[in-house]
Amino acid sequence: MNEKTQQFVETMKKNAANLQAPDYYGEFGETLDKPSHQPDVERTPPRTLKPLLDDTVVIDVQESGSEKVKGAVSVNPKNYDWLIGQKQENHYVVVDNQPGESRAEVVAQHMISRNFPFVTILEGGISAWKDAGFATEAR
């Protein structure tokens, strides 16, 4: 395993370790609310992601924009029906075009809370991908 692949795997392991327990039980066995804190989702730089694309599902959550990472799946970030049938053991990278990747953060946290442990965000979004000179396609 090369260094970039190892870094990616380590990032995925960090996210998996941040998964919240499904339920918390009180003194008498009652179910308590989960803590409201959501873990930060790790970022993956474009140059780390590029060689791993064949083994990664790229989820495009841009609300606008004319380009996406080549091969990415465009989804509506406000509707999570697209998660039905997705394999939890796959590696996912969420891509946004917003500064700070805020939409990507929400989607990635939602996926992690639904027991998709191998989720990261493309650092810098589609802009960083294009700046690195990597292939895009029409949305």
MMTF fields as JSON, N, C-alpha, C and O atoms, coordinates in Angstrom:
{
  "mmtfVersion": "1.0.0",
  "mmtfProducer": "UNKNOWN",
  "numBonds": 555,
  "numAtoms": 556,
  "numGroups": 139,
  "numChains": 1,
  "numModels": 1,
  "chainsPerModel": [1],
  "groupsPerChain": [139],
  "chainIdList": ["A"],
  "bondAtomList": [4, 2, 8, 6, 12, 10, 16, 14, 20, 18, 24, 22, 28, 26, 32, 30, 36, 34, 40, 38, 44, 42, 48, 46, 52, 50, 56, 54, 60, 58, 64, 62, 68, 66, 72, 70, 76, 74, 80, 78, 84, 82, 88, 86, 92, 90, 96, 94, 100, 98, 104, 102, 108, 106, 112, 110, 116, 114, 120, 118, 124, 122, 128, 126, 132, 130, 136, 134, 140, 138, 144, 142, 148, 146, 152, 150, 156, 154, 160, 158, 164, 162, 168, 166, 172, 170, 176, 174, 180, 178, 184, 182, 188, 186, 192, 190, 196, 194, 200, 198, 204, 202, 208, 206, 212, 210, 216, 214, 220, 218, 224, 222, 228, 226, 232, 230, 236, 234, 240, 238, 244, 242, 248, 246, 252, 250, 256, 254, 260, 258, 264, 262, 268, 266, 272, 270, 276, 274, 280, 278, 284, 282, 288, 286, 292, 290, 296, 294, 300, 298, 304, 302, 308, 306, 312, 310, 316, 314, 320, 318, 324, 322, 328, 326, 332, 330, 336, 334, 340, 338, 344, 342, 348, 346, 352, 350, 356, 354, 360, 358, 364, 362, 368, 366, 372, 370, 376, 374, 380, 378, 384, 382, 388, 386, 392, 390, 396, 394, 400, 398, 404, 402, 408, 406, 412, 410, 416, 414, 420, 418, 424, 422, 428, 426, 432, 430, 436, 434, 440, 438, 444, 442, 448, 446, 452, 450, 456, 454, 460, 458, 464, 462, 468, 466, 472, 470, 476, 474, 480, 478, 484, 482, 488, 486, 492, 490, 496, 494, 500, 498, 504, 502, 508, 506, 512, 510, 516, 514, 520, 518, 524, 522, 528, 526, 532, 530, 536, 534, 540, 538, 544, 542, 548, 546, 552, 550],
  "bondOrderList": [1, 1, 1, 1, 1, 1, 1, 1, 1, 1, 1, 1, 1, 1, 1, 1, 1, 1, 1, 1, 1, 1, 1, 1, 1, 1, 1, 1, 1, 1, 1, 1, 1, 1, 1, 1, 1, 1, 1, 1, 1, 1, 1, 1, 1, 1, 1, 1, 1, 1, 1, 1, 1, 1, 1, 1, 1, 1, 1, 1, 1, 1, 1, 1, 1, 1, 1, 1, 1, 1, 1, 1, 1, 1, 1, 1, 1, 1, 1, 1, 1, 1, 1, 1, 1, 1, 1, 1, 1, 1, 1, 1, 1, 1, 1, 1, 1, 1, 1, 1, 1, 1, 1, 1, 1, 1, 1, 1, 1, 1, 1, 1, 1, 1, 1, 1, 1, 1, 1, 1, 1, 1, 1, 1, 1, 1, 1, 1, 1, 1, 1, 1, 1, 1, 1, 1, 1, 1],
  "groupList": [{"groupName": "MET", "atomNameList": ["N", "CA", "C", "O"], "elementList": ["N", "C", "C", "O"], "formalChargeList": [0, 0, 0, 0], "bondAtomList": [1, 0, 2, 1, 3, 2], "bondOrderList": [1, 1, 2], "singleLetterCode": "M", "chemCompType": "L-PEPTIDE LINKING"}, {"groupName": "ASN", "atomNameList": ["N", "CA", "C", "O"], "elementList": ["N", "C", "C", "O"], "formalChargeList": [0, 0, 0, 0], "bondAtomList": [1, 0, 2, 1, 3, 2], "bondOrderList": [1, 1, 2], "singleLetterCode": "N", "chemCompType": "L-PEPTIDE LINKING"}, {"groupName": "GLU", "atomNameList": ["N", "CA", "C", "O"], "elementList": ["N", "C", "C", "O"], "formalChargeList": [0, 0, 0, 0], "bondAtomList": [1, 0, 2, 1, 3, 2], "bondOrderList": [1, 1, 2], "singleLetterCode": "E", "chemCompType": "L-PEPTIDE LINKING"}, {"groupName": "LYS", "atomNameList": ["N", "CA", "C", "O"], "elementList": ["N", "C", "C", "O"], "formalChargeList": [0, 0, 0, 0], "bondAtomList": [1, 0, 2, 1, 3, 2], "bondOrderList": [1, 1, 2], "singleLetterCode": "K", "chemCompType": "L-PEPTIDE LINKING"}, {"groupName": "THR", "atomNameList": ["N", "CA", "C", "O"], "elementList": ["N", "C", "C", "O"], "formalChargeList": [0, 0, 0, 0], "bondAtomList": [1, 0, 2, 1, 3, 2], "bondOrderList": [1, 1, 2], "singleLetterCode": "T", "chemCompType": "L-PEPTIDE LINKING"}, {"groupName": "GLN", "atomNameList": ["N", "CA", "C", "O"], "elementList": ["N", "C", "C", "O"], "formalChargeList": [0, 0, 0, 0], "bondAtomList": [1, 0, 2, 1, 3, 2], "bondOrderList": [1, 1, 2], "singleLetterCode": "Q", "chemCompType": "L-PEPTIDE LINKING"}, {"groupName": "PHE", "atomNameList": ["N", "CA", "C", "O"], "elementList": ["N", "C", "C", "O"], "formalChargeList": [0, 0, 0, 0], "bondAtomList": [1, 0, 2, 1, 3, 2], "bondOrderList": [1, 1, 2], "singleLetterCode": "F", "chemCompType": "L-PEPTIDE LINKING"}, {"groupName": "VAL", "atomNameList": ["N", "CA", "C", "O"], "elementList": ["N", "C", "C", "O"], "formalChargeList": [0, 0, 0, 0], "bondAtomList": [1, 0, 2, 1, 3, 2], "bondOrderList": [1, 1, 2], "singleLetterCode": "V", "chemCompType": "L-PEPTIDE LINKING"}, {"groupName": "ALA", "atomNameList": ["N", "CA", "C", "O"], "elementList": ["N", "C", "C", "O"], "formalChargeList": [0, 0, 0, 0], "bondAtomList": [1, 0, 2, 1, 3, 2], "bondOrderList": [1, 1, 2], "singleLetterCode": "A", "chemCompType": "L-PEPTIDE LINKING"}, {"groupName": "LEU", "atomNameList": ["N", "CA", "C", "O"], "elementList": ["N", "C", "C", "O"], "formalChargeList": [0, 0, 0, 0], "bondAtomList": [1, 0, 2, 1, 3, 2], "bondOrderList": [1, 1, 2], "singleLetterCode": "L", "chemCompType": "L-PEPTIDE LINKING"}, {"groupName": "PRO", "atomNameList": ["N", "CA", "C", "O"], "elementList": ["N", "C", "C", "O"], "formalChargeList": [0, 0, 0, 0], "bondAtomList": [1, 0, 2, 1, 3, 2], "bondOrderList": [1, 1, 2], "singleLetterCode": "P", "chemCompType": "L-PEPTIDE LINKING"}, {"groupName": "ASP", "atomNameList": ["N", "CA", "C", "O"], "elementList": ["N", "C", "C", "O"], "formalChargeList": [0, 0, 0, 0], "bondAtomList": [1, 0, 2, 1, 3, 2], "bondOrderList": [1, 1, 2], "singleLetterCode": "D", "chemCompType": "L-PEPTIDE LINKING"}, {"groupName": "TYR", "atomNameList": ["N", "CA", "C", "O"], "elementList": ["N", "C", "C", "O"], "formalChargeList": [0, 0, 0, 0], "bondAtomList": [1, 0, 2, 1, 3, 2], "bondOrderList": [1, 1, 2], "singleLetterCode": "Y", "chemCompType": "L-PEPTIDE LINKING"}, {"groupName": "GLY", "atomNameList": ["N", "CA", "C", "O"], "elementList": ["N", "C", "C", "O"], "formalChargeList": [0, 0, 0, 0], "bondAtomList": [1, 0, 2, 1, 3, 2], "bondOrderList": [1, 1, 2], "singleLetterCode": "G", "chemCompType": "PEPTIDE LINKING"}, {"groupName": "SER", "atomNameList": ["N", "CA", "C", "O"], "elementList": ["N", "C", "C", "O"], "formalChargeList": [0, 0, 0, 0], "bondAtomList": [1, 0, 2, 1, 3, 2], "bondOrderList": [1, 1, 2], "singleLetterCode": "S", "chemCompType": "L-PEPTIDE LINKING"}, {"groupName": "HIS", "atomNameList": ["N", "CA", "C", "O"], "elementList": ["N", "C", "C", "O"], "formalChargeList": [0, 0, 0, 0], "bondAtomList": [1, 0, 2, 1, 3, 2], "bondOrderList": [1, 1, 2], "singleLetterCode": "H", "chemCompType": "L-PEPTIDE LINKING"}, {"groupName": "ARG", "atomNameList": ["N", "CA", "C", "O"], "elementList": ["N", "C", "C", "O"], "formalChargeList": [0, 0, 0, 0], "bondAtomList": [1, 0, 2, 1, 3, 2], "bondOrderList": [1, 1, 2], "singleLetterCode": "R", "chemCompType": "L-PEPTIDE LINKING"}, {"groupName": "ILE", "atomNameList": ["N", "CA", "C", "O"], "elementList": ["N", "C", "C", "O"], "formalChargeList": [0, 0, 0, 0], "bondAtomList": [1, 0, 2, 1, 3, 2], "bondOrderList": [1, 1, 2], "singleLetterCode": "I", "chemCompType": "L-PEPTIDE LINKING"}, {"groupName": "TRP", "atomNameList": ["N", "CA", "C", "O"], "elementList": ["N", "C", "C", "O"], "formalChargeList": [0, 0, 0, 0], "bondAtomList": [1, 0, 2, 1, 3, 2], "bondOrderList": [1, 1, 2], "singleLetterCode": "W", "chemCompType": "L-PEPTIDE LINKING"}],
  "groupTypeList": [0, 1, 2, 3, 4, 5, 5, 6, 7, 2, 4, 0, 3, 3, 1, 8, 8, 1, 9, 5, 8, 10, 11, 12, 12, 13, 2, 6, 13, 2, 4, 9, 11, 3, 10, 14, 15, 5, 10, 11, 7, 2, 16, 4, 10, 10, 16, 4, 9, 3, 10, 9, 9, 11, 11, 4, 7, 7, 17, 11, 7, 5, 2, 14, 13, 14, 2, 3, 7, 3, 13, 8, 7, 14, 7, 1, 10, 3, 1, 12, 11, 18, 9, 17, 13, 5, 3, 5, 2, 1, 15, 12, 7, 7, 7, 11, 1, 5, 10, 13, 2, 14, 16, 8, 2, 7, 7, 8, 5, 15, 0, 17, 14, 16, 1, 6, 10, 6, 7, 4, 17, 9, 2, 13, 13, 17, 14, 8, 18, 3, 11, 8, 13, 6, 8, 4, 2, 8, 16],
  "groupIdList": [1, 2, 3, 4, 5, 6, 7, 8, 9, 10, 11, 12, 13, 14, 15, 16, 17, 18, 19, 20, 21, 22, 23, 24, 25, 26, 27, 28, 29, 30, 31, 32, 33, 34, 35, 36, 37, 38, 39, 40, 41, 42, 43, 44, 45, 46, 47, 48, 49, 50, 51, 52, 53, 54, 55, 56, 57, 58, 59, 60, 61, 62, 63, 64, 65, 66, 67, 68, 69, 70, 71, 72, 73, 74, 75, 76, 77, 78, 79, 80, 81, 82, 83, 84, 85, 86, 87, 88, 89, 90, 91, 92, 93, 94, 95, 96, 97, 98, 99, 100, 101, 102, 103, 104, 105, 106, 107, 108, 109, 110, 111, 112, 113, 114, 115, 116, 117, 118, 119, 120, 121, 122, 123, 124, 125, 126, 127, 128, 129, 130, 131, 132, 133, 134, 135, 136, 137, 138, 139],
  "secStructList": [7, 7, 2, 2, 2, 2, 2, 2, 2, 2, 2, 2, 2, 2, 2, 2, 2, 6, 7, 7, 7, 1, 7, 3, 3, 7, 6, 6, 1, 7, 3, 3, 7, 7, 7, 1, 7, 7, 7, 7, 7, 7, 3, 3, 7, 2, 2, 2, 2, 4, 4, 4, 4, 4, 4, 3, 3, 3, 3, 3, 7, 7, 1, 1, 7, 1, 3, 3, 3, 6, 6, 7, 3, 3, 7, 7, 6, 6, 7, 7, 4, 4, 4, 6, 6, 7, 7, 6, 6, 1, 3, 3, 3, 3, 3, 7, 7, 1, 4, 4, 4, 2, 2, 2, 2, 2, 2, 2, 2, 2, 2, 2, 2, 6, 6, 7, 7, 7, 3, 3, 3, 3, 6, 6, 2, 2, 2, 2, 2, 2, 2, 6, 6, 7, 7, 3, 3, 3, 7],
  "xCoordList": [0.857, 0.0, 0.903, 1.777, 0.687, 1.542, 1.136, 0.114, 1.948, 1.747, 0.406, -0.27, 0.009, -1.264, -2.448, -3.413, -2.364, -3.443, -3.514, -4.603, -2.359, -2.319, -2.93, -3.671, -2.629, -3.202, -4.712, -5.424, -5.205, -6.639, -7.3, -8.339, -6.706, -7.241, -7.241, -8.198, -6.183, -6.122, -7.228, -7.835, -7.487, -8.572, -9.899, -10.708, -10.122, -11.37, -11.492, -12.583, -10.384, -10.419, -10.756, -11.472, -10.239, -10.57, -12.06, -12.672, -12.654, -14.093, -14.87, -15.871, -14.42, -15.104, -15.035, -15.996, -13.907, -13.756, -14.659, -14.992, -15.061, -15.918, -17.403, -18.23, -17.75, -19.163, -19.741, -19.101, -20.947, -21.619, -22.292, -22.723, -22.372, -23.086, -24.545, -25.084, -25.199, -26.575, -27.565, -28.517, -27.369, -28.28, -27.509, -26.448, -28.048, -27.509, -28.623, -29.779, -28.277, -29.296, -29.111, -27.994, -30.22, -30.205, -30.161, -30.058, -30.24, -30.137, -31.197, -30.943, -32.374, -33.472, -33.721, -34.794, -32.725, -32.833, -33.533, -33.723, -33.919, -34.595, -33.587, -32.412, -34.073, -33.211, -33.088, -34.094, -31.86, -31.599, -31.195, -30.777, -31.322, -30.916, -29.41, -28.643, -29.004, -27.588, -27.041, -27.793, -25.755, -25.181, -25.36, -25.354, -25.516, -25.781, -24.528, -24.634, -23.335, -22.097, -21.891, -21.97, -21.631, -21.289, -19.784, -19.225, -19.117, -17.672, -17.339, -18.119, -16.179, -15.7, -15.338, -14.821, -15.61, -15.293, -13.946, -13.689, -13.099, -11.772, -11.868, -12.828, -10.854, -10.754, -9.66, -8.648, -9.874, -8.889, -8.483, -9.347, -7.195, -6.739, -6.92, -6.883, -7.113, -7.295, -6.186, -6.473, -4.946, -3.825, -3.817, -3.283, -4.397, -4.517, -5.665, -5.561, -6.752, -7.925, -7.71, -8.157, -7.043, -6.923, -6.53, -7.219, -5.453, -5.088, -6.043, -5.924, -6.98, -7.897, -9.294, -10.186, -9.492, -10.838, -11.504, -12.72, -10.728, -11.326, -11.973, -12.864, -11.524, -12.052, -12.887, -13.12, -13.338, -14.042, -15.301, -15.28, -16.395, -17.617, -17.575, -17.527, -17.594, -17.547, -18.978, -19.674, -19.4, -20.757, -20.688, -20.066, -21.321, -21.341, -22.607, -23.716, -22.442, -23.594, -23.742, -24.4, -23.139, -23.257, -24.718, -25.413, -25.173, -26.516, -26.487, -27.507, -25.328, -25.166, -23.773, -22.971, -23.504, -22.213, -22.424, -23.409, -21.505, -21.671, -20.763, -20.916, -19.811, -18.87, -18.836, -19.136, -18.46, -18.278, -17.037, -16.539, -16.544, -15.435, -15.88, -16.993, -15.006, -15.366, -15.728, -14.949, -16.927, -17.412, -18.199, -18.713, -18.306, -19.044, -20.543, -21.065, -21.209, -22.658, -23.246, -22.965, -24.061, -24.702, -25.958, -26.794, -26.092, -27.262, -27.828, -27.145, -29.074, -29.715, -29.312, -29.666, -28.575, -28.105, -29.21, -28.942, -30.433, -31.538, -32.421, -33.351, -32.133, -32.927, -31.957, -31.059, -32.126, -31.175, -31.654, -31.122, -32.653, -33.13, -32.027, -32.054, -31.07, -29.972, -29.117, -28.377, -29.21, -28.44, -28.979, -28.262, -30.246, -30.858, -30.095, -29.926, -29.653, -28.935, -27.434, -26.716, -26.949, -25.505, -24.856, -25.426, -23.674, -22.955, -22.191, -21.428, -22.394, -21.746, -20.241, -19.516, -19.757, -18.325, -17.55, -16.319, -18.254, -17.569, -16.895, -17.262, -15.913, -15.281, -15.981, -16.173, -16.365, -17.099, -16.343, -15.771, -16.349, -15.811, -16.919, -17.462, -17.253, -18.314, -17.679, -16.734, -18.211, -17.643, -18.687, -19.852, -18.238, -19.086, -18.373, -17.193, -19.093, -18.452, -18.548, -18.216, -18.994, -19.158, -17.87, -17.195, -17.513, -16.352, -16.571, -17.637, -15.573, -15.691, -16.406, -16.536, -16.87, -17.548, -18.692, -18.854, -19.489, -20.528, -21.616, -22.071, -22.038, -23.035, -22.435, -23.092, -21.19, -20.51, -20.387, -20.536, -20.121, -20.003, -21.322, -21.321, -22.429, -23.744, -24.037, -24.477, -23.795, -24.061, -23.149, -23.608, -21.863, -20.918, -21.28, -21.234, -21.64, -22.038, -23.303, -23.436, -24.228, -25.446, -25.091, -25.625, -24.19, -23.785, -23.108, -23.399, -22.212, -21.519, -22.517, -22.397, -23.501, -24.501, -25.392, -26.041, -25.423, -26.198, -25.294, -25.612, -24.16, -23.224, -22.508, -22.227, -22.218, -21.312, -19.98, -19.761, -19.088, -17.894, -16.798, -15.952, -16.789, -15.69, -16.068, -16.228, -16.207, -16.633, -15.629, -15.194, -15.269, -14.398, -14.921, -15.825, -14.353, -14.756, -13.567, -12.434, -13.817, -12.749, -12.35, -13.134, -11.137, -10.632, -10.577, -9.946, -11.244, -11.255, -12.325, -12.486, -13.056, -14.164, -13.747, -12.59, -14.725, -14.503, -13.464, -12.748, -13.379, -12.387, -10.972, -10.145, -10.689, -9.352, -9.067, -7.936, -10.09, -9.938, -9.521, -8.58, -10.248, -9.928, -8.572, -7.813, -8.26, -6.965, -5.8, -4.707, -6.042, -4.995, -4.855, -3.949, -5.773, -5.695, -6.34, -6.048, -7.211, -7.834, -9.123, -9.739, -9.518, -10.64, -11.985, -12.258, -12.799, -14.164, -15.08, -14.624, -16.371, -17.366, -18.582, -18.716, -19.469, -20.673, -21.568, -21.639, -22.249, -23.183, -24.492, -25.404],
  "yCoordList": [-1.169, 0.0, 1.233, 1.368, 2.138, 3.329, 4.334, 4.169, 5.372, 6.336, 7.058, 7.257, 7.454, 8.174, 7.277, 7.713, 6.026, 5.096, 4.901, 4.854, 4.788, 4.621, 5.824, 5.656, 7.043, 8.256, 8.252, 8.595, 7.863, 7.817, 6.809, 7.101, 5.639, 4.611, 5.099, 4.853, 5.783, 6.327, 7.361, 7.4, 8.195, 9.176, 8.469, 8.867, 7.433, 6.685, 6.038, 5.995, 5.537, 4.928, 5.966, 5.661, 7.207, 8.269, 8.536, 8.68, 8.603, 8.844, 7.682, 7.898, 6.454, 5.295, 5.327, 4.95, 5.775, 5.855, 6.921, 6.849, 7.914, 8.984, 8.641, 9.451, 7.453, 7.074, 7.105, 6.693, 7.596, 7.628, 6.283, 5.601, 5.918, 4.697, 4.847, 5.952, 3.762, 3.874, 4.337, 5.046, 3.959, 4.362, 4.483, 3.883, 5.258, 5.358, 4.935, 5.315, 4.148, 3.639, 4.204, 4.317, 4.551, 5.1, 3.997, 2.812, 4.421, 3.521, 2.419, 1.305, 2.72, 1.769, 1.187, 0.644, 1.299, 0.713, 1.589, 1.183, 2.799, 3.679, 4.225, 4.418, 4.466, 5.012, 6.513, 7.213, 7.008, 8.43, 9.019, 8.296, 10.333, 11.004, 10.897, 10.861, 10.847, 10.864, 12.263, 13.238, 12.367, 13.7, 14.482, 13.896, 15.78, 16.595, 16.903, 17.336, 16.693, 16.993, 16.025, 14.809, 16.553, 15.755, 15.851, 16.942, 14.752, 14.817, 15.583, 15.592, 16.228, 16.853, 15.752, 14.705, 15.991, 15.012, 15.374, 16.537, 14.386, 14.598, 15.072, 14.77, 15.819, 16.302, 15.518, 15.151, 15.269, 14.604, 15.554, 16.01, 15.868, 16.744, 16.075, 14.849, 16.875, 16.308, 15.347, 14.3, 15.667, 14.813, 13.465, 12.487, 13.403, 12.128, 11.307, 10.087, 11.975, 11.281, 10.74, 9.634, 11.487, 11.136, 9.678, 8.998, 9.157, 7.765, 6.731, 5.542, 7.165, 6.239, 6.225, 5.556, 6.959, 7.112, 5.791, 5.656, 4.82, 3.549, 2.799, 1.976, 3.085, 2.386, 3.288, 2.965, 4.419, 5.416, 5.874, 6.078, 6.036, 6.602, 8.101, 8.522, 8.901, 10.356, 10.882, 10.674, 11.565, 12.104, 13.612, 14.311, 14.117, 15.547, 16.152, 15.756, 17.118, 17.73, 19.211, 19.953, 19.64, 21.039, 21.365, 20.559, 22.532, 22.968, 23.722, 23.839, 24.228, 24.898, 24.563, 23.954, 24.957, 24.649, 23.807, 23.077, 23.91, 23.212, 21.992, 21.201, 21.829, 20.725, 19.932, 20.442, 18.667, 17.793, 16.943, 16.876, 16.298, 15.365, 14.276, 13.76, 13.932, 12.921, 11.61, 11.074, 11.108, 9.872, 10.052, 9.076, 11.288, 11.539, 11.347, 11.526, 10.983, 10.833, 12.114, 12.457, 12.827, 14.053, 13.691, 12.929, 14.241, 13.974, 15.282, 16.306, 15.226, 16.364, 16.34, 15.401, 17.362, 17.328, 17.496, 17.399, 17.745, 17.911, 16.662, 16.609, 15.66, 14.446, 13.263, 13.168, 12.381, 11.297, 9.956, 8.913, 9.965, 8.714, 7.998, 6.774, 8.74, 8.138, 7.197, 6.379, 7.303, 6.417, 4.986, 4.047, 4.828, 3.5, 2.628, 2.992, 1.506, 0.568, 0.797, -0.013, 1.889, 2.121, 1.176, 0.893, 0.698, -0.218, 0.576, 1.483, 0.24, 0.96, 0.751, 1.589, -0.34, -0.605, 0.115, 0.09, 0.756, 1.526, 2.755, 3.223, 3.273, 4.546, 5.642, 5.518, 6.719, 7.82, 9.126, 9.368, 9.961, 11.316, 12.25, 12.088, 13.226, 14.18, 15.464, 15.986, 15.971, 17.147, 18.256, 18.024, 19.464, 20.651, 21.768, 21.651, 22.842, 24.02, 25.225, 26.341, 25.013, 26.082, 26.291, 25.319, 27.549, 27.773, 27.093, 27.227, 26.376, 25.671, 24.343, 23.633, 23.998, 22.711, 22.456, 21.332, 23.478, 23.313, 22.312, 21.544, 22.307, 21.315, 19.913, 18.966, 19.796, 18.503, 18.028, 16.837, 18.933, 18.586, 18.01, 17.0, 18.638, 18.171, 16.779, 15.89, 16.593, 15.299, 14.217, 13.118, 14.523, 13.541, 13.158, 11.979, 14.137, 13.83, 12.976, 12.072, 13.269, 12.466, 11.017, 10.079, 10.848, 9.501, 8.769, 7.6, 9.452, 8.835, 8.446, 7.375, 9.307, 8.996, 7.825, 7.208, 7.524, 6.379, 5.165, 4.266, 5.156, 4.028, 3.796, 2.657, 4.879, 4.837, 5.381, 6.592, 4.51, 4.989, 5.534, 6.297, 5.167, 5.535, 6.718, 6.582, 7.884, 9.098, 10.207, 10.404, 10.92, 12.077, 13.151, 12.901, 14.333, 15.462, 15.866, 15.878, 16.199, 16.687, 18.082, 19.027, 18.199, 19.475, 20.509, 20.282, 21.645, 22.713, 22.551, 23.419, 21.451, 21.223, 21.113, 20.845, 21.329, 21.184, 22.188, 21.904, 23.341, 24.345, 23.813, 23.967, 23.192, 22.638, 21.5, 21.342, 20.712, 19.612, 20.149, 19.654, 21.177, 21.777, 22.485, 22.404, 23.17, 23.855, 22.866, 23.214, 21.636, 20.606, 20.017, 19.227, 20.417, 19.968, 18.62, 17.986, 18.166, 16.864, 16.973, 18.036, 15.843, 15.792, 16.069, 15.627, 16.81, 17.085, 16.718, 16.439, 16.729, 16.518, 17.362, 17.867, 17.512, 18.311, 17.648, 16.423, 18.486, 17.971, 17.622, 17.173],
  "zCoordList": [0.0, 0.0, 0.0, 0.856, -0.971, -1.017, 0.063, 0.729, 0.223, 1.308, 1.197, 2.207, -0.022, -0.191, 0.144, 0.772, -0.28, 0.055, 1.563, 2.135, 2.204, 3.655, 4.366, 5.334, 3.895, 4.491, 4.359, 5.303, 3.184, 2.946, 3.889, 4.481, 4.028, 4.909, 6.358, 7.092, 6.775, 8.132, 8.36, 9.431, 7.354, 7.451, 7.64, 8.479, 6.871, 6.979, 8.363, 8.931, 8.904, 10.234, 11.301, 12.255, 11.146, 12.102, 12.098, 13.156, 10.899, 10.822, 11.43, 12.114, 11.189, 11.752, 13.276, 13.947, 13.825, 15.277, 15.878, 17.061, 15.08, 15.566, 15.544, 15.963, 15.062, 15.027, 16.43, 17.397, 16.516, 17.807, 18.061, 17.131, 19.325, 19.67, 19.266, 19.33, 18.85, 18.373, 19.432, 19.107, 20.676, 21.744, 23.048, 23.215, 23.959, 25.316, 26.253, 26.066, 27.264, 28.159, 29.557, 30.062, 30.159, 31.511, 32.554, 32.237, 33.799, 34.943, 34.911, 35.369, 34.379, 34.362, 32.975, 32.711, 32.082, 30.753, 29.729, 28.583, 30.145, 29.195, 28.175, 28.486, 26.954, 25.913, 26.101, 26.217, 26.132, 26.278, 24.937, 24.033, 24.811, 23.576, 23.382, 24.344, 22.116, 21.785, 22.037, 22.01, 22.277, 22.415, 21.117, 20.034, 21.217, 20.028, 19.228, 18.081, 19.797, 19.083, 17.926, 18.105, 16.762, 15.599, 15.382, 15.489, 15.083, 14.866, 13.601, 12.649, 13.59, 12.369, 11.393, 11.786, 10.125, 9.094, 8.489, 8.176, 8.328, 7.766, 6.318, 5.61, 5.899, 4.522, 3.798, 4.395, 2.514, 1.679, 0.562, -0.187, 0.424, -0.65, -2.019, -2.119, -3.066, -4.415, -4.824, -5.405, -4.543, -4.973, -4.247, -4.772, -3.062, -2.35, -2.93, -3.053, -3.285, -3.81, -5.218, -5.525, -6.067, -7.487, -7.72, -8.479, -7.106, -7.395, -6.793, -7.085, -5.965, -5.296, -5.896, -5.376, -6.99, -7.547, -7.925, -7.795, -8.39, -8.802, -7.64, -7.847, -6.42, -5.243, -4.346, -3.182, -4.883, -4.079, -4.808, -6.022, -4.07, -4.622, -4.343, -3.188, -5.401, -5.257, -5.342, -6.336, -4.285, -4.179, -4.37, -3.569, -5.423, -5.722, -5.124, -5.483, -4.206, -3.534, -3.877, -3.148, -4.973, -5.373, -5.701, -6.321, -5.287, -5.66, -6.979, -7.659, -7.335, -8.622, -9.129, -8.421, -10.327, -10.922, -12.156, -12.266, -13.069, -14.335, -14.457, -15.388, -13.52, -13.609, -12.313, -11.234, -12.455, -11.306, -11.552, -12.676, -10.511, -10.65, -11.623, -11.522, -12.563, -13.555, -12.854, -12.066, -13.161, -12.564, -11.282, -10.736, -10.784, -9.536, -9.743, -10.844, -8.675, -8.67, -8.091, -6.943, -8.873, -8.384, -7.615, -8.101, -6.404, -5.571, -5.033, -4.996, -4.623, -3.984, -2.504, -1.791, -2.029, -0.639, 0.405, 1.603, -0.027, 0.922, 1.001, 1.807, 0.17, 0.128, 0.176, -0.66, 1.127, 1.321, 0.772, 1.152, -0.116, -0.71, -1.48, -1.605, -1.99, -2.754, -1.906, -2.452, -0.575, 0.3, 0.312, 0.659, -0.068, -0.073, -1.071, -2.235, -0.602, -1.463, -1.539, -2.126, -0.953, -0.939, 0.071, 1.124, -0.256, 0.634, 1.684, 1.35, 2.933, 4.023, 4.049, 4.585, 3.488, 3.521, 2.413, 2.41, 1.474, 0.421, 1.002, 2.079, 0.29, 0.644, -0.143, -1.353, 0.544, -0.066, 0.138, 1.201, -0.891, -0.79, -1.249, -2.342, -0.416, -0.717, -1.239, -0.647, -2.36, -3.024, -3.082, -3.405, -2.762, -2.745, -3.504, -3.834, -3.772, -4.377, -3.459, -3.861, -2.245, -1.277, -0.494, -0.154, -0.198, 0.663, 2.014, 2.616, 2.48, 3.753, 3.653, 4.65, 2.471, 2.227, 3.2, 3.675, 3.505, 4.527, 4.14, 4.987, 2.877, 2.447, 2.522, 2.955, 2.097, 2.154, 3.598, 3.871, 4.511, 5.934, 6.453, 7.156, 6.116, 6.568, 6.004, 6.734, 4.713, 4.079, 4.66, 4.97, 4.806, 5.336, 6.773, 7.124, 7.604, 8.982, 9.005, 9.83, 8.094, 8.016, 7.664, 8.255, 6.703, 6.307, 7.467, 7.72, 8.164, 9.294, 10.381, 10.976, 10.645, 11.675, 11.264, 12.109, 9.975, 9.466, 9.255, 8.477, 9.964, 9.968, 8.638, 8.266, 7.931, 6.792, 7.321, 7.29, 7.804, 8.496, 7.594, 8.058, 6.329, 5.447, 4.564, 3.351, 5.197, 4.502, 4.77, 5.904, 3.732, 3.85, 2.904, 2.106, 2.998, 2.148, 1.299, 1.78, 0.032, -0.834, -0.373, -0.467, 0.121, 0.634, -0.489, -1.522, -0.28, -1.274, -2.339, -3.197, -2.289, -3.203, -4.66, -4.984, -5.524, -6.965, -7.472, -8.433, -6.842, -7.259, -7.098, -7.997, -5.966, -5.729, -6.705, -7.166, -7.017, -7.967, -9.339, -9.958, -9.798, -11.102, -11.067, -12.033, -9.979, -9.853, -9.923, -10.369, -9.479, -9.529, -10.94, -11.204, -11.848, -13.231, -13.49, -14.505, -12.596, -12.754, -13.559, -13.638, -14.158, -15.101, -14.429, -13.313, -15.15, -14.735, -15.908, -17.017, -15.627, -16.673, -16.344, -15.229, -17.318, -17.126, -16.082, -15.988, -15.301, -14.287, -14.908, -14.214]
}
